[in-house]
Coordinates of C-alpha atoms in Angstrom, one line a residue:
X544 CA -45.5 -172.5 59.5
X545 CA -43.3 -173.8 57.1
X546 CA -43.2 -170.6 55.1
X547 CA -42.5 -168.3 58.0
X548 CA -39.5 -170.7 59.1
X549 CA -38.0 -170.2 55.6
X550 CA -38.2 -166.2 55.7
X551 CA -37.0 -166.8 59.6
X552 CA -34.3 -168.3 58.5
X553 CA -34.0 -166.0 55.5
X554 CA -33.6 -162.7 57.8
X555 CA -31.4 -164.7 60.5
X556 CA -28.8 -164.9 57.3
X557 CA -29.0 -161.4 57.2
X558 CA -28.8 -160.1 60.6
X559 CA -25.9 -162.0 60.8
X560 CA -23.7 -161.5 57.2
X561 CA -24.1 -157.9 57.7
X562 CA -22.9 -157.4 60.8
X563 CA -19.1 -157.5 59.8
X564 CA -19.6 -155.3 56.9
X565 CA -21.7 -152.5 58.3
X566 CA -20.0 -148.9 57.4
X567 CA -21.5 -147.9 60.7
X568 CA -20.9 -150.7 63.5
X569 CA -17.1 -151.8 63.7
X570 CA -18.7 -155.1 65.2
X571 CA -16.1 -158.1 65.5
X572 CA -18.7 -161.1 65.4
X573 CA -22.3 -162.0 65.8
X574 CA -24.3 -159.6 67.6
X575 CA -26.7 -160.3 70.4
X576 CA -30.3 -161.1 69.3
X577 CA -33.2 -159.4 70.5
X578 CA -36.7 -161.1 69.8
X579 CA -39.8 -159.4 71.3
X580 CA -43.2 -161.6 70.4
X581 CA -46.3 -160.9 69.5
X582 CA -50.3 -160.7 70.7
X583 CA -51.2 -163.4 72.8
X584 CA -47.8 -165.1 72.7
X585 CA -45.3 -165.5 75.2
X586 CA -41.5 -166.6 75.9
X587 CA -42.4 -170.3 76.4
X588 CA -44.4 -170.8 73.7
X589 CA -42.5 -173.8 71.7
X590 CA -42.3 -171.8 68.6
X591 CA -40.4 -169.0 70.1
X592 CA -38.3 -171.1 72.1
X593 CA -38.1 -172.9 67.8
X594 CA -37.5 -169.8 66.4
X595 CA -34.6 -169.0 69.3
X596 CA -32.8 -172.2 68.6
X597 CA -32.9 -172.0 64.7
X598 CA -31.5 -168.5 65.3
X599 CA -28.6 -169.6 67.6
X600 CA -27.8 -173.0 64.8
X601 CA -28.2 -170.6 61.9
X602 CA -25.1 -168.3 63.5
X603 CA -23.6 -170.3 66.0
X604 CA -22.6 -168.2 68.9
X605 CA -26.0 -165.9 68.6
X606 CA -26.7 -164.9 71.8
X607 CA -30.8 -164.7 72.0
X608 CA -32.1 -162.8 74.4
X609 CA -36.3 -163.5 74.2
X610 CA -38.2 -160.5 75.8
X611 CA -40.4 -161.8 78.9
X612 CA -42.9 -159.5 81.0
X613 CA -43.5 -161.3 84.4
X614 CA -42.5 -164.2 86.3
X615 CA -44.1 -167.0 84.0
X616 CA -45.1 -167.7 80.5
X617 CA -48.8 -166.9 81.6
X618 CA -48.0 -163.6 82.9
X619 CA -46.1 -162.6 79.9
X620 CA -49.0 -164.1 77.5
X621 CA -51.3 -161.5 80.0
X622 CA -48.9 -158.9 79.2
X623 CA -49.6 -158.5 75.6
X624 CA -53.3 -158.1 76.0
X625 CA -52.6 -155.8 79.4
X626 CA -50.3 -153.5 80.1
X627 CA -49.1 -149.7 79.8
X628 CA -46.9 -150.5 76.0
X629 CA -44.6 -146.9 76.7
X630 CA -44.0 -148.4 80.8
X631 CA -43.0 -151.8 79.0
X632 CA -40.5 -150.7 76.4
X633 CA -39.0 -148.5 79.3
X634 CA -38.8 -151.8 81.0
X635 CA -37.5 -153.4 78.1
X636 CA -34.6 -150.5 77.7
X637 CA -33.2 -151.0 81.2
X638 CA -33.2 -155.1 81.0
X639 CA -31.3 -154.7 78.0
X640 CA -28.9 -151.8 79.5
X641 CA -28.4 -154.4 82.5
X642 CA -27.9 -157.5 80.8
X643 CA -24.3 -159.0 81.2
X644 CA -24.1 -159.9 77.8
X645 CA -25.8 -157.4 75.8
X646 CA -24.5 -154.2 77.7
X647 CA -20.8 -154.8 76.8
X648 CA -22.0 -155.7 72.9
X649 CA -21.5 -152.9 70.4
X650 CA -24.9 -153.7 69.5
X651 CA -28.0 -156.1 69.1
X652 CA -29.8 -156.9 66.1
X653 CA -33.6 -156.8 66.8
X654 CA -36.4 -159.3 65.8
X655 CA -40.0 -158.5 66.2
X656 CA -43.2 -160.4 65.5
X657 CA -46.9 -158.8 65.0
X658 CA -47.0 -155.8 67.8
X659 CA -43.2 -156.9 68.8
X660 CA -41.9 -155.7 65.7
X661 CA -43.3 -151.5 66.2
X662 CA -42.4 -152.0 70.5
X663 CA -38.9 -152.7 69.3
X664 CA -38.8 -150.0 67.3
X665 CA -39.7 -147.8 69.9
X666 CA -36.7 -149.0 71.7
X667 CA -34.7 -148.1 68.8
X668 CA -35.8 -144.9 68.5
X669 CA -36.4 -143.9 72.9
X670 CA -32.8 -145.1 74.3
X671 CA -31.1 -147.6 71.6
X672 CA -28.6 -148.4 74.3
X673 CA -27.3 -150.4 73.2
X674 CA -27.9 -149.5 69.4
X675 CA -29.8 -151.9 66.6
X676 CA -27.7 -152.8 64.2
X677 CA -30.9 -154.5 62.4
X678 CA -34.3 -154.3 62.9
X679 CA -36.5 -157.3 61.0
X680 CA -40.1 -157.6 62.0
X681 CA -42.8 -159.8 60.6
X682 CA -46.5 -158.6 60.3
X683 CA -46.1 -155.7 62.6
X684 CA -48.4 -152.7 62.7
X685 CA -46.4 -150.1 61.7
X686 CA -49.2 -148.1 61.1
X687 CA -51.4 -149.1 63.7
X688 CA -54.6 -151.1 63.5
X689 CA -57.9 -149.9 62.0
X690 CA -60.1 -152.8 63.4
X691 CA -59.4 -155.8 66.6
X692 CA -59.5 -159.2 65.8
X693 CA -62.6 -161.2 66.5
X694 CA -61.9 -163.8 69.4
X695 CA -61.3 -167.2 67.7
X696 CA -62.4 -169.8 70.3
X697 CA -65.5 -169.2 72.2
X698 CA -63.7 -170.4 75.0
X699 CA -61.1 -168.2 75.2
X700 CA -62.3 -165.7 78.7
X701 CA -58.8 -163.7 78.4
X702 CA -60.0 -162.6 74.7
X703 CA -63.2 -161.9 75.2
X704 CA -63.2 -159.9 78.5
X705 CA -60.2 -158.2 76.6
X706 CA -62.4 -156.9 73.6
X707 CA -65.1 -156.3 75.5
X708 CA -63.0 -153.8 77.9
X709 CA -62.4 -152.3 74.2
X710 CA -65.7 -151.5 72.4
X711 CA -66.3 -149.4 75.3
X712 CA -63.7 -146.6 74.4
X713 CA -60.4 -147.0 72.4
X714 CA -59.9 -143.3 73.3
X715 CA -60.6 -144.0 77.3
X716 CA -57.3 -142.9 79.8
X717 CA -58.2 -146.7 80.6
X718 CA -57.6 -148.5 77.1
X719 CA -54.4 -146.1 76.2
X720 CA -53.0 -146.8 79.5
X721 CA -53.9 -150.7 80.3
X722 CA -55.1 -152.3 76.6
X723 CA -52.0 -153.1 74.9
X724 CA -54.1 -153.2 70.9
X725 CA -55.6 -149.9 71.5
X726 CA -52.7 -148.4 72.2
X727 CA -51.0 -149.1 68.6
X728 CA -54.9 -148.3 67.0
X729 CA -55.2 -146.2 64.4
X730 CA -58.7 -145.2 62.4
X731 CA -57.9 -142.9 59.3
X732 CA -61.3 -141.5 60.1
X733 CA -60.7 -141.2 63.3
X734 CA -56.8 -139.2 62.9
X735 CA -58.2 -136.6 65.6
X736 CA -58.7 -138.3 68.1
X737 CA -56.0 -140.3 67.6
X738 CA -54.0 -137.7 67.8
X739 CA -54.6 -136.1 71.2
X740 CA -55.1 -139.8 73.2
X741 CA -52.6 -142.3 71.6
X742 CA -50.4 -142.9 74.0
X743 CA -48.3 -144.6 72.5
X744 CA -48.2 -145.1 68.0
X745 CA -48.8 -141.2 67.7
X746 CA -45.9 -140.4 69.2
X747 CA -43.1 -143.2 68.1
X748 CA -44.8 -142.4 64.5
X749 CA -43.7 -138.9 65.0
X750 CA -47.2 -137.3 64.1
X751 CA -47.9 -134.9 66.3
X752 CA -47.1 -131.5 66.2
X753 CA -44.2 -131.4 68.1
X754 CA -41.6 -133.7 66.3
X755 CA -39.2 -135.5 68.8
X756 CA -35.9 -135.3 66.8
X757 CA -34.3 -138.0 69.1
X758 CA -36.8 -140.6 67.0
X759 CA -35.4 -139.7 63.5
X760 CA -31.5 -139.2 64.6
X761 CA -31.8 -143.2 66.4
X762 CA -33.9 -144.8 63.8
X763 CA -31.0 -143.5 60.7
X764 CA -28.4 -145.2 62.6
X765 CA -29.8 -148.7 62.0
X766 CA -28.0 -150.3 59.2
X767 CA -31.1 -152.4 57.8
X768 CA -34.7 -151.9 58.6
X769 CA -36.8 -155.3 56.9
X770 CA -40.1 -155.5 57.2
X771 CA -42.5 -158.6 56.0
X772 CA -45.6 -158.1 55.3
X773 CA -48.1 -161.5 54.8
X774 CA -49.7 -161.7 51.8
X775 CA -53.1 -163.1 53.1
X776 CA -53.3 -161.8 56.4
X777 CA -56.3 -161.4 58.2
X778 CA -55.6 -160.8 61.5
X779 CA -53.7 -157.2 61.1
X780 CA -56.5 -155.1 59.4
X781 CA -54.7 -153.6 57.2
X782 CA -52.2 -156.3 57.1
X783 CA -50.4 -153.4 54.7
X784 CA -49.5 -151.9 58.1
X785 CA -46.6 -153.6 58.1
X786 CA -45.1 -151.6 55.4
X787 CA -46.6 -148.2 56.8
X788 CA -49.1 -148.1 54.5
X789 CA -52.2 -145.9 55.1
X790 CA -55.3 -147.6 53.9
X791 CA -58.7 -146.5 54.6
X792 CA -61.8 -148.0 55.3
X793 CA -63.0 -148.1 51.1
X794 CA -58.9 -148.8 50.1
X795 CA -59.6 -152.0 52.1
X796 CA -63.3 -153.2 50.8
X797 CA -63.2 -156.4 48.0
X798 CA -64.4 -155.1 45.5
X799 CA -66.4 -156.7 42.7
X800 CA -67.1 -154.8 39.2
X801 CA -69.6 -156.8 37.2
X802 CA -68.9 -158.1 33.9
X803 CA -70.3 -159.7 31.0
X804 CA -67.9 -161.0 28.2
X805 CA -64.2 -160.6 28.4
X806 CA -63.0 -157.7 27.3
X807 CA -64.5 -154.4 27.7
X808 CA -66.1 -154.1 24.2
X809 CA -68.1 -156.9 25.0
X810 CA -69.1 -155.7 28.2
X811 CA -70.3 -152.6 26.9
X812 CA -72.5 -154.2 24.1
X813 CA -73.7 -156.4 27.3
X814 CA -75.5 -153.2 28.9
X815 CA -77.7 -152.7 25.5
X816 CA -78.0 -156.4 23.9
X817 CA -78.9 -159.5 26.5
X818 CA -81.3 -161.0 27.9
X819 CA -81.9 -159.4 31.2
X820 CA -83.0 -162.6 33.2
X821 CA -79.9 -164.7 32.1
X822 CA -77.7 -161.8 32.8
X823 CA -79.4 -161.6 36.5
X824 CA -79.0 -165.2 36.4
X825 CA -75.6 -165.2 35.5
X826 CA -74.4 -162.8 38.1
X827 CA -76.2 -164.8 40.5
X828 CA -73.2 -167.5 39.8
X829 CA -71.1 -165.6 39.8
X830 CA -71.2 -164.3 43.3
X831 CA -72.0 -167.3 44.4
X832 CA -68.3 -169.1 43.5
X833 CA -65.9 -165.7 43.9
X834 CA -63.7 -167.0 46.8
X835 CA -63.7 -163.9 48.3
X836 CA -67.7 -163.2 48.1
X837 CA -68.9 -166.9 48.6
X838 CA -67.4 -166.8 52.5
X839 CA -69.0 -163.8 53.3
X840 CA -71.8 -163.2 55.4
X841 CA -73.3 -160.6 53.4
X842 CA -72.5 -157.9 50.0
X843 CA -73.1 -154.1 49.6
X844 CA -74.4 -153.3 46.4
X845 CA -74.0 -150.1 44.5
X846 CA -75.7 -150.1 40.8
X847 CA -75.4 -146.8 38.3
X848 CA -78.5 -146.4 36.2
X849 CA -79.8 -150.0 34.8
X850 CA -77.4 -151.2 37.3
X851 CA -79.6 -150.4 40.0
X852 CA -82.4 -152.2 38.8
X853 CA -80.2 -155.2 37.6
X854 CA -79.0 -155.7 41.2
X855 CA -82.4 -155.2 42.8
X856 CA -83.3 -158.1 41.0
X857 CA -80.5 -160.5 42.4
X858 CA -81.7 -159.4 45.8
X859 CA -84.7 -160.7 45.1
X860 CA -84.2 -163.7 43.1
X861 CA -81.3 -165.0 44.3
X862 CA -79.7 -163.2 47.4
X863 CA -77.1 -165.3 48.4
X864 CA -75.1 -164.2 49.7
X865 CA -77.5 -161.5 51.0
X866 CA -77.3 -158.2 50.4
X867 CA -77.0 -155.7 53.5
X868 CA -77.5 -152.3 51.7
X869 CA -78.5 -151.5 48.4
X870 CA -77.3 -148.0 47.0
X871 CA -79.0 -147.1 43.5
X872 CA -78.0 -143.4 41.2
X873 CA -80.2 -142.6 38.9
X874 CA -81.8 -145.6 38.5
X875 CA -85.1 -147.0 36.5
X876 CA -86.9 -148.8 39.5
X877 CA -90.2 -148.1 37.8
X878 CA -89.1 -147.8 34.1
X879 CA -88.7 -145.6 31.5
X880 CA -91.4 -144.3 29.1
X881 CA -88.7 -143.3 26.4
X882 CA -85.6 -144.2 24.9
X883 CA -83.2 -142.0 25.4
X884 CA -81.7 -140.1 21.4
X885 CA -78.4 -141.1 20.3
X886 CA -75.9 -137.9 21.7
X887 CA -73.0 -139.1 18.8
X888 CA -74.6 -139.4 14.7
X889 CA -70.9 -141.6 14.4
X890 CA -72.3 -144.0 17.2
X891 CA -73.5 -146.9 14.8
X892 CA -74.4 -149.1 18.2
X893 CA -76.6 -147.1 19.8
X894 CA -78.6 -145.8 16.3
X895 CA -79.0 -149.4 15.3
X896 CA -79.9 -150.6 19.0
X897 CA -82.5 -147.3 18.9
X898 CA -83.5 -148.5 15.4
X899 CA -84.7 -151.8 16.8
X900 CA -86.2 -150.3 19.8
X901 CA -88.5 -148.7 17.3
X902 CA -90.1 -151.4 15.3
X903 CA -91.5 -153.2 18.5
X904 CA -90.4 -153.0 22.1
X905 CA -92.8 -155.2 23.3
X906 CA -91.7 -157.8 20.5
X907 CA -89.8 -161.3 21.4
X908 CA -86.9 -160.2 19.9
X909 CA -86.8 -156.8 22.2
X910 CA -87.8 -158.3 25.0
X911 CA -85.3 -161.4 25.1
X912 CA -82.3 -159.1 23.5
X913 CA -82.4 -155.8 23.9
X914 CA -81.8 -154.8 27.1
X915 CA -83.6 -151.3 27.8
X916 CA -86.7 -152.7 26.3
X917 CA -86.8 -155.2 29.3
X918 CA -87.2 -152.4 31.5
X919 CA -89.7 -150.4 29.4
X920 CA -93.0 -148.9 31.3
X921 CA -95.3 -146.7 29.8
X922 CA -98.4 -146.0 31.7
X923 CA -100.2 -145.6 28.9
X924 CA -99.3 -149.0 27.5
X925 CA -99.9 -151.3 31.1
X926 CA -101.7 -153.8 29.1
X927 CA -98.9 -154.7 26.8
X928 CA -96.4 -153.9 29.5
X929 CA -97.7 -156.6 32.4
X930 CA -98.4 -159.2 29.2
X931 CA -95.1 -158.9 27.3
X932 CA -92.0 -157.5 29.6
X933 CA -89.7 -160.2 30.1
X934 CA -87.7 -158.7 33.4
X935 CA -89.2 -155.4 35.1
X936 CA -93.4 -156.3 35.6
X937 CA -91.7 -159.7 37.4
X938 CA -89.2 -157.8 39.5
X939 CA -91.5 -155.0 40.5
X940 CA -94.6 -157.8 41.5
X941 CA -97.3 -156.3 39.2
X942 CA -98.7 -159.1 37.9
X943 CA -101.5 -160.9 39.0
X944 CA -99.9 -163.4 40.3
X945 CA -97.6 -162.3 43.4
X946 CA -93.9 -164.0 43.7
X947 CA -93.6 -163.9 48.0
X948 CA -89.7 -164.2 48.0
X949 CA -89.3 -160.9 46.1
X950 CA -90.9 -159.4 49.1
X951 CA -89.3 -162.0 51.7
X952 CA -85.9 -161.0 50.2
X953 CA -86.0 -157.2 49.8
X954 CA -87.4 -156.9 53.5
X955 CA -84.1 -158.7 54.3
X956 CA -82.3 -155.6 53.3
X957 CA -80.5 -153.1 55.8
X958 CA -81.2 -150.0 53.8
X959 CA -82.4 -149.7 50.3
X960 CA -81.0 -146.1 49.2
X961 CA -82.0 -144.6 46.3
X962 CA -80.4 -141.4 44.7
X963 CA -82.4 -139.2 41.8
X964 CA -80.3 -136.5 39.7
X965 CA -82.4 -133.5 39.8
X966 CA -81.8 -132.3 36.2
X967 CA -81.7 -136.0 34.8
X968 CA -82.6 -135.6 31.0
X969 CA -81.5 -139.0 30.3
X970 CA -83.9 -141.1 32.0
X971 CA -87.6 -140.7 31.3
X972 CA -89.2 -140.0 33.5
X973 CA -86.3 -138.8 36.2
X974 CA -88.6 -140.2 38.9
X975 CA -88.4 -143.3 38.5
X976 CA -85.6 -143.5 40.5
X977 CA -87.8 -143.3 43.7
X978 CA -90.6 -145.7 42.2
X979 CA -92.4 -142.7 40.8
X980 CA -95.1 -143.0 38.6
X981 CA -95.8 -139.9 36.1
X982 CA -98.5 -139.4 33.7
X983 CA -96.3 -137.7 30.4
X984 CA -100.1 -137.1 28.9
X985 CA -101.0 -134.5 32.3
X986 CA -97.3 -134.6 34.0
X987 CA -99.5 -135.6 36.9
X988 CA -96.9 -137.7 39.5
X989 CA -98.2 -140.5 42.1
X990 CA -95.3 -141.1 44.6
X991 CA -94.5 -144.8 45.7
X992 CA -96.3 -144.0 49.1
X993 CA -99.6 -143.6 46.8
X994 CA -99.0 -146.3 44.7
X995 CA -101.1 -149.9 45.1
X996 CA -97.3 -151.1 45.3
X997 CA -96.7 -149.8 48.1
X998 CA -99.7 -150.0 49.4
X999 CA -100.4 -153.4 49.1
X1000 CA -96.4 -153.9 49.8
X1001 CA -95.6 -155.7 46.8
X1002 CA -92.0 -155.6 47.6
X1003 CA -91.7 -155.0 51.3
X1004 CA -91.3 -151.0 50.7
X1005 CA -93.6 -150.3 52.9
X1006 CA -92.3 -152.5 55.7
X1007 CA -89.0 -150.8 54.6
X1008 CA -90.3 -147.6 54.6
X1009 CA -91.8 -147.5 57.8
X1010 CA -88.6 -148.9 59.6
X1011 CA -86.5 -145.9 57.9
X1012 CA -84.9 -148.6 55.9
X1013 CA -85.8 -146.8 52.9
X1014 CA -84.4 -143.8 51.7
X1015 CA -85.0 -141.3 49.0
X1016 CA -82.3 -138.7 48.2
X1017 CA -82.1 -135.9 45.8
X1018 CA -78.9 -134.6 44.2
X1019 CA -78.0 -131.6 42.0
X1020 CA -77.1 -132.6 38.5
X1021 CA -77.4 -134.8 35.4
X1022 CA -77.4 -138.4 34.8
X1023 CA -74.4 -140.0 36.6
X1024 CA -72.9 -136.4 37.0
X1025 CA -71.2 -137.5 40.3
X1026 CA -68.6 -135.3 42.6
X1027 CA -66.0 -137.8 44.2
X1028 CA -67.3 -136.0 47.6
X1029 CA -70.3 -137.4 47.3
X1030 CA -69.0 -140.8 46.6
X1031 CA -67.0 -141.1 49.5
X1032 CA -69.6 -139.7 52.0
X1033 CA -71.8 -142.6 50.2
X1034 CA -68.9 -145.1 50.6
X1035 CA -68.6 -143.8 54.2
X1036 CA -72.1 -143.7 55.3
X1037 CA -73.5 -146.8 53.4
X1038 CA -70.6 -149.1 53.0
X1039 CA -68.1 -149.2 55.8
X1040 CA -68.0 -151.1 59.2
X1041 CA -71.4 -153.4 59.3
X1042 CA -71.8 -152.3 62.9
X1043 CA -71.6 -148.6 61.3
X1044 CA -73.4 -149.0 57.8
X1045 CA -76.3 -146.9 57.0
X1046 CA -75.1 -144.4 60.5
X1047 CA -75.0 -140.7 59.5
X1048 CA -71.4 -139.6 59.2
X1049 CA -71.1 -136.8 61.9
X1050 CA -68.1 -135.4 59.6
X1051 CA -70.2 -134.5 56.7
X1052 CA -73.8 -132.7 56.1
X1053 CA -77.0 -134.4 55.0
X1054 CA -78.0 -135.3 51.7
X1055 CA -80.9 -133.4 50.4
X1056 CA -83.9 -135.8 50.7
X1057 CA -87.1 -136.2 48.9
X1058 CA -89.6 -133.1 49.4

């Protein structure tokens, strides 16, 4: 509270040191103040009735005038959850024209907090009688709100039965005319819809069609317009609404890039020399203590070639916190049968790493320290493969021996969706990315739905599978040859909204999936 006092007091100094300087209001003292509150507040809350008296010791002779809806703090608590917003700021513009004191003032400076700050802009821009000199708001949603806020306390009826009434249509004649948050909603991905049945942010924002001229003439005549934005804000989603911002649903996702080493050299020679395990091991920590990751009920997690693998594995082994879906491109979830030539003859890292690859992949030395080797499957080589590989015969169950959380923890999984290039010359054999087996003596293929693996449900694939957890999708072009296009209808299908992840996007067309 402290620091919101300070920047209080901060913007208090402002509204009133301007006020005699302003090129555009001949003022001759301190200017009414207007303070409109925010969701679930109301006018007799003791830190409005605070932030009124630090406002009228700040400038003495402020005149604060503290918006109110109703006969009783209650009521005007019940007002910011209920209400018709465009009927209240009507309301709000004839109080003001009536008032004894402001209607003879050459003007009012205006305070807003949260959804206070964008209704008092709305008087700005509608009637402005009389005219805001400055407009200061704190953590307001400019730009509307992509997502409510999840009710607090479970015992909190007014909350509950208030985003309840909401999940069963934003859009509804019912929310844009009675719930106060829908009314100020606004989805990115939703900008239609928006558009024809907001009744009240699409039209102050001026979006529509059919610009309202009035809005732009009132809003130029203010002399400041400051808006505070809080840096860790939670409850405005995106709390970078208060600055107008537009931020979509992947612009607001935390996202973690995986590293090894510190500095992008080393990170690179990580993806060819390491030992897998430790490397699974070590990412297993590290999710485990980011501040961000550690609080959260669950991860998405997309892995690029070895990646894919590589993150498969810390949903098995470790999975905490869990991972909800699991997106793989082009990935070697059954191996490679070849090491991929060296493209560049000036590329002294990959002809050395190829160089050791040669003289024994299933050595110690490969197989604790050379990375690709750990993930090495030839079917013609099983016997040496289940005996010696340090990281993919453990991952993928084959042993004798059966590890039950592997399967425990991949069954856990929301959707396990898994991309193959279709003219992939890079990994050997391109099917592996769906668990794929291929003879390269006969090119004969056994899919994973013929596979003992499966089968026997090693993993939980089948179990997967069989709920359409499991996915298999086919894509035109090389290894990693990815369109942004397809990248956002994967962000938007597999990674957004929990309550949406995995639904198909009605915007865009289907993948091609496995024949």
């Amino acid at each position: 509270m402290g620091g919101i006092i300070i920047s209080v007091i901060s913007s208090l100094s402002i509204l009133a040191s301007t006020v005699l300087s302003s090129p555009t209001q001949p003022a001759t003292g301190i200017l009414p103040l207007v303070i409109w509150h925010g969701l679930g507040d109301s006018y007799e809350n003791d830190g409005m009735k605070s932030i009124a008296r630090l406002a009228e010791t700040t400038n003495p002779g402020t005149h604060v005038h503290l918006i109110r809806f109703g006969a009783s703090g209650t009521e005007d608590r019940d007002a910011t959850f209920f209400g018709n917003v465009t009927a209240q700021v009507d309301e709000v513009c004839q109080t003001l024209a009536s008032d004894p004191v402001i209607r003879n003032a050459p003007g009012i400076n205006a305070l807003g907090f949260s959804q206070g700050g964008q209704f008092l802009r709305a008087y700005a821009q509608r009637c402005n009688k009389p005219p805001v000199h400055n407009l200061v708001t704190f953590g307001s949603q400019h730009n509307g709100i992509a997502s409510f806020t999840a009710c607090k306390d479970s015992g909190d009826w007014l909350c509950w039965s208030f985003n309840a009434l909401l999940r069963f249509g934003t859009w509804s004649s019912i929310a844009q005319s009675g719930l106060v948050p829908a009314q100020y909603f606004r989805d990115p991905e939703e900008l239609e819809d928006y558009l024809k049945y907001s009744n009240f942010l699409a039209d102050i924002n001026n979006e529509r069609a059919v610009k309202n001229p009035k809005y732009r003439e009132n809003l130029m005549k203010l002399n400041k317009f400051v808006m505070f934005m809080f840096k860790d804000d939670t409850t405005v989603i995106p709390k970078e609404s208060a600055f107008f911002t537009e931020v979509n649903a992947t612009q607001r996702t935390h996202v973690h890039l995986i590293r090894f080493g510190a500095s992008g050299t080393e990170d690179r020679d990580a993806t060819f020399f390491g030992n897998v395990t430790a490397q699974v091991d070590e990412v297993c920590q590290t999710l485990a203590s980011d501040p961000v990751i550690r609080n959260a009920p669950g991860i998405n997690a997309l892995g690029f070639s070895q990646g894919g693998q590589f993150l498969r594995a810390y949903a098995q082994r470790c999975n905490k916190p869990p991972v909800h879906n699991l997106v793989t491109f082009g990935s070697q979830h059954n191996g490679i049968a070849s090491f991929t030539a060296c493209k560049d003859s000036g590329d002294w890292l990959c002809w050395s790493f190829n160089a050791l690859l040669r003289f024994g992949t299933w050595s110690s030395i490969a197989q604790s320290g050379l990375v690709p080797a750990q993930y090495f499957r030839d079917p013609e080589e099983l016997e040496d493969y289940l005996k010696y590989s340090n990281f993919l015969a453990d991952i993928n169950n084959e042993r004798a021996v059966k590890n039950p959380k592997y399967r425990e923890n991949l069954m856990k999984l929301n959707k396990f969706v898994m991309f193959m290039f279709k003219d992939d010359t890079t990994v050997i054999p391109k099917e592996s990315a769906f668990f794929t087996e291929v003879n390269a003596t006969s090119g004969e293929h056994t899919k994973l739905q013929d596979r003992p693996m499966y089968k026997e449900d090693w993993l939980g694939l089948k179990v997967l599978d069989e709920q359409s957890r499991l996915e298999f999708l086919t894509i035109p072009g090389r290894h990693m040859q990815l369109s942004e296009a397809l990248l956002v209808q994967s962000f938007r299908r597999y990674f957004g909204p929990v309550e949406k992840s995995g639904a198909k996007d009605a915007g865009t067309p289907d993948f091609k999936v496995q024949e």
